[in-house]
Amino acid sequence: MEVQSSQSSSAQRDDESQRPHQSDDDDDQGTSSFLRSCFNGVNILLGVGIVSVPYALSEGGWLCLMILVLVAFSCFYTGLLIQKCMDSSPRTNTTYPDIAERAFGKRGRWLISTFMYLELYLVAVEFLILEGDNLEKLFPYANVHLGKLRIGPKQAFVLLAALVVLPTTWLRNLRLLAYVSAGGVLASLVLVCCTFWIGAMEGVGFHERGEVWGSLSGVMRALSLFSFCYSGHPVFPELRNSMRDRTQFSKVLIVSFAISTLSYGSMAILGNLMYGHHLQSQLTLNLPTNKTTSKIAIYTTLANPITKYAIVVAPIATAIEDTIQALSRRRRRCNNNNAAVTMLTTRTCLVISTVIVALTVPLFGPLMAFVGAFLNVGLSFLFPCACYLKINAGGRRFGMEFCVIVMISVLGSLIAVVGTYISVRDIIAGKR
């Protein structure tokens, strides 16, 4: 999702992780109103994927707008399946891993957790690549020389971004950053408005026509990138638990998916009418840098990863730290000083590792397509269907619901197999 897609979903995920767990009592309710829950839902779904949907549409052709709606509907429906899984046993199914464990035991929890942590890790890598790409566009001659070693502008800005976010990862309480990162919704809307203004008023125009239908590879890239955009399912249980009236969760999903799809579709259409087949993997890389509106759009895009990076990596770091502390307790070597050192070391090493991956695979589009096809398809398409069919015997009876679940599973399997192959091929070939 965002990250995000990937990417906004991660902010909400950490924000909810900072709150006390809900009581097992069925009568316990959260405090979020319907309006606030809708805002949180949009923040989960609307992330950095918005800069790549124009590229996805240019690769797949105009008819891929229908595919965008199909992916949105599929992910909306599997969100409802997660709700039904939670309703079947509200005392135990409070998180996504809880649902997986009830359906498939400890192996199910381990598999879901692995996919979630790997998704978060690669989204953090995507943040650094995005920073490097866009800052290089603004400052293309910012080379760094260390003796005889020359560091190019993109590599230098990736390192600079990592140095900026590193201190934020050392914070234990990330609530402030979580609230700041919730501005991702506003940032996305600002980006859409700036793009329209640039096209309509700054001389770029809407003259490109593009293709009606792209190649098979292009369509699969579009499917993979669209799947990245709707990657909020691991956070949906926490979103539902936070609601004052949980019976309105389905309405929250309707509003959240409708607003997100409208935003993604608008950005895709604007970008293609402006740049057509010249689109790069990030729309911001096509915008003219000599315009104030373009700079607003780019700087707004750059601000999100800075505030969200720590929130994205926090669940991974916490899981590693808990494992290390558990091993230390067995050896009777655990104390407060060791815990602090473990925390600093773990999080610093985690940042360094994402920098290494970002510098080794500096390909924003193909890496996002890989996350969408391999990880988010599993979390948003396949696992919800499998868990629901396992938990609810009624769902296995032939009928409309069963047919929809089978169709979503087939679509997800197609994206997972073909989309993953094409994205890996693009990464190996160095396709940008």
Coordinates of C-alpha atoms in Angstrom, one line a residue, residues 164-398:
V164 CA 16.7 12.8 8.3
V165 CA 14.4 9.9 9.2
L166 CA 16.8 8.0 11.3
P167 CA 16.2 10.0 14.6
T168 CA 12.5 9.6 14.1
T169 CA 12.8 5.9 14.2
W170 CA 14.4 6.1 17.7
L171 CA 11.1 7.5 19.1
R172 CA 9.0 5.1 21.2
N173 CA 5.9 7.1 21.1
L174 CA 5.0 7.8 17.5
R175 CA 1.5 9.4 18.0
L176 CA 2.6 12.8 16.9
L177 CA 4.1 11.5 13.7
A178 CA 0.9 9.4 13.2
Y179 CA -1.2 12.5 13.4
V180 CA 1.1 14.4 11.1
S181 CA 1.1 11.6 8.5
A182 CA -2.7 11.6 8.5
G183 CA -2.2 14.7 6.4
G184 CA -1.6 12.2 3.6
V185 CA -5.2 12.6 2.5
L186 CA -4.8 16.4 2.2
A187 CA -1.4 15.9 0.4
S188 CA -3.0 13.6 -2.2
L189 CA -5.8 16.1 -2.8
V190 CA -3.3 18.9 -3.2
L191 CA -1.4 16.8 -5.7
V192 CA -4.5 16.2 -7.8
C193 CA -5.4 19.9 -7.7
C194 CA -1.9 21.0 -8.6
T195 CA -1.8 18.5 -11.5
F196 CA -5.0 19.9 -12.9
W197 CA -3.8 23.5 -12.5
I198 CA -0.5 22.7 -14.3
G199 CA -2.4 21.1 -17.2
A200 CA -5.1 23.7 -17.5
M201 CA -3.2 26.9 -16.6
E202 CA 0.5 26.4 -16.9
G203 CA 0.8 25.6 -20.6
V204 CA 1.1 21.8 -20.5
G205 CA -2.5 21.2 -21.7
F206 CA -4.5 18.0 -22.2
H207 CA -3.5 17.0 -25.7
E208 CA -2.3 13.4 -25.4
R209 CA -4.6 10.6 -26.4
G210 CA -2.8 7.4 -25.3
E211 CA -3.9 3.9 -26.2
V212 CA -7.2 2.3 -25.7
W213 CA -5.7 -1.0 -24.7
G214 CA -2.0 -1.7 -24.0
S215 CA 0.1 -4.9 -24.2
L216 CA -0.5 -7.8 -21.9
S217 CA 2.6 -6.9 -19.9
G218 CA 1.3 -3.3 -19.6
V219 CA -2.1 -4.5 -18.4
M220 CA -0.5 -6.8 -15.8
R221 CA 1.7 -3.9 -14.6
A222 CA -1.4 -1.8 -14.3
L223 CA -3.1 -4.5 -12.3
S224 CA -0.1 -4.9 -10.0
L225 CA 0.1 -1.1 -9.4
F226 CA -3.6 -0.8 -8.8
S227 CA -3.4 -3.7 -6.2
F228 CA -0.7 -1.7 -4.4
C229 CA -3.1 1.2 -4.1
Y230 CA -5.7 -0.8 -2.1
S231 CA -3.6 -2.5 0.5
G232 CA -5.3 -1.5 3.7
H233 CA -6.7 -4.9 4.7
P234 CA -4.2 -5.6 7.6
V235 CA -5.5 -2.4 9.2
F236 CA -9.2 -2.9 8.6
P237 CA -9.7 -4.9 11.9
E238 CA -8.1 -2.1 13.9
L239 CA -10.2 0.5 12.0
R240 CA -13.4 -1.4 12.9
N241 CA -12.4 -1.9 16.5
S242 CA -11.8 1.9 16.8
M243 CA -15.4 2.7 15.8
R244 CA -18.1 3.8 18.2
D245 CA -20.8 2.0 16.1
R246 CA -19.2 -1.0 14.4
T247 CA -22.4 -1.8 12.5
Q248 CA -21.5 1.1 10.2
F249 CA -18.1 -0.4 9.2
S250 CA -19.5 -1.5 5.8
K251 CA -20.6 2.1 5.1
V252 CA -17.2 3.4 6.1
L253 CA -15.6 1.0 3.5
I254 CA -18.1 2.3 0.8
V255 CA -17.1 5.9 1.5
S256 CA -13.4 5.2 1.8
F257 CA -13.2 3.1 -1.4
A258 CA -15.4 5.6 -3.4
I259 CA -13.3 8.6 -2.4
S260 CA -10.0 6.8 -3.0
T261 CA -11.1 5.4 -6.4
L262 CA -12.3 8.8 -7.5
S263 CA -9.0 10.3 -6.5
Y264 CA -6.9 7.6 -8.2
G265 CA -9.0 7.7 -11.3
S266 CA -8.9 11.5 -11.6
M267 CA -5.1 11.5 -11.2
A268 CA -4.7 8.7 -13.8
I269 CA -6.9 10.6 -16.3
L270 CA -5.2 13.9 -15.8
G271 CA -1.7 12.5 -16.1
N272 CA -2.5 10.6 -19.3
L273 CA -4.1 13.5 -21.0
M274 CA -1.1 15.6 -20.1
Y275 CA 1.8 13.3 -20.9
G276 CA 0.5 10.1 -22.5
H277 CA 3.1 7.5 -23.2
H278 CA 5.9 9.8 -22.0
L279 CA 4.8 9.3 -18.4
Q280 CA 7.4 8.1 -15.9
S281 CA 6.8 5.8 -13.0
Q282 CA 6.1 8.8 -10.8
L283 CA 4.0 11.6 -12.2
T284 CA 6.0 14.2 -10.3
L285 CA 9.0 13.4 -12.4
N286 CA 7.1 14.7 -15.4
L287 CA 6.1 18.0 -13.9
P288 CA 8.0 21.1 -15.0
T289 CA 10.3 22.3 -12.2
N290 CA 10.2 26.0 -13.2
K291 CA 6.6 26.3 -12.1
T292 CA 5.6 27.2 -8.5
T293 CA 2.6 24.9 -8.7
S294 CA 4.9 22.0 -9.7
K295 CA 7.2 22.7 -6.8
I296 CA 4.2 22.7 -4.4
A297 CA 3.2 19.3 -5.8
I298 CA 6.7 17.8 -5.5
Y299 CA 7.4 19.1 -2.0
T300 CA 4.0 17.9 -0.8
T301 CA 4.8 14.5 -2.2
L302 CA 8.3 14.6 -0.5
A303 CA 6.9 15.5 2.9
N304 CA 4.8 12.3 3.3
P305 CA 7.6 9.8 3.4
I306 CA 9.5 11.8 5.9
T307 CA 6.6 11.7 8.4
K308 CA 5.6 8.1 7.6
Y309 CA 8.9 6.3 7.5
A310 CA 9.2 5.7 11.2
I311 CA 5.6 4.6 11.5
V312 CA 6.1 2.1 8.7
V313 CA 9.2 0.5 10.2
A314 CA 8.1 0.6 13.8
P315 CA 6.1 -2.7 13.7
I316 CA 9.1 -4.5 12.2
A317 CA 11.5 -3.1 14.7
T318 CA 9.2 -3.9 17.6
A319 CA 8.9 -7.5 16.4
I320 CA 12.7 -7.9 16.2
E321 CA 13.2 -6.2 19.5
D322 CA 10.7 -8.4 21.2
T323 CA 12.4 -11.5 19.8
I324 CA 15.8 -10.4 21.0
Q325 CA 14.5 -9.5 24.5
A326 CA 12.8 -12.9 24.7
L327 CA 16.1 -14.6 23.9
S328 CA 17.9 -12.4 26.4
R329 CA 15.4 -13.2 29.2
R330 CA 16.0 -16.9 28.6
R331 CA 19.7 -16.2 29.1
R332 CA 19.0 -13.8 32.0
R333 CA 20.7 -10.9 30.3
C334 CA 17.8 -8.5 30.0
N335 CA 17.9 -5.1 31.7
N336 CA 16.8 -1.5 30.8
N337 CA 20.2 -0.5 29.4
N338 CA 20.3 -3.6 27.2
A339 CA 16.8 -2.9 26.0
A340 CA 17.7 0.7 25.0
V341 CA 20.9 -0.4 23.2
T342 CA 18.9 -3.1 21.4
M343 CA 16.3 -0.6 20.3
L344 CA 18.8 1.9 18.9
T345 CA 20.9 -0.8 17.2
T346 CA 17.9 -2.6 15.7
R347 CA 16.3 0.5 14.3
T348 CA 19.6 2.0 13.0
C349 CA 20.4 -1.3 11.2
L350 CA 16.9 -1.4 9.8
V351 CA 17.3 2.0 8.3
I352 CA 20.8 1.1 6.9
S353 CA 19.4 -2.0 5.3
T354 CA 16.6 -0.1 3.6
V355 CA 19.2 2.3 2.3
I356 CA 21.2 -0.5 0.8
V357 CA 18.1 -2.0 -0.9
A358 CA 17.1 1.4 -2.2
L359 CA 20.5 2.0 -3.7
T360 CA 20.7 -1.5 -5.1
V361 CA 17.2 -1.6 -6.6
P362 CA 16.4 2.1 -7.3
L363 CA 13.3 1.3 -9.4
F364 CA 10.2 2.8 -8.0
G365 CA 7.6 1.5 -10.5
P366 CA 8.8 -2.1 -10.8
L367 CA 9.3 -2.4 -7.1
M368 CA 5.8 -1.0 -6.4
A369 CA 4.4 -3.5 -8.9
F370 CA 6.2 -6.3 -7.2
V371 CA 4.8 -5.3 -3.8
G372 CA 1.3 -5.0 -5.3
A373 CA 1.4 -8.4 -7.2
F374 CA 3.3 -10.6 -4.7
L375 CA 2.4 -9.1 -1.2
N376 CA -0.7 -7.0 -1.4
V377 CA -2.6 -9.4 -3.6
G378 CA -2.1 -12.0 -0.9
L379 CA -3.2 -9.7 1.9
S380 CA -6.0 -8.0 0.0
F381 CA -7.4 -10.7 -2.4
L382 CA -6.4 -14.3 -1.5
F383 CA -6.0 -14.5 2.3
P384 CA -9.4 -12.8 3.2
C385 CA -11.2 -15.2 0.8
A386 CA -9.3 -18.2 2.2
C387 CA -9.9 -17.2 5.8
Y388 CA -13.6 -16.6 5.3
L389 CA -14.2 -19.9 3.5
K390 CA -12.3 -21.7 6.3
I391 CA -14.1 -20.0 9.2
N392 CA -17.6 -19.8 7.7
A393 CA -19.0 -23.1 6.4
G394 CA -22.0 -21.3 4.9
G395 CA -19.6 -19.5 2.5
R396 CA -18.7 -22.7 0.9
R397 CA -22.2 -23.4 -0.3
F398 CA -22.8 -22.7 -3.9

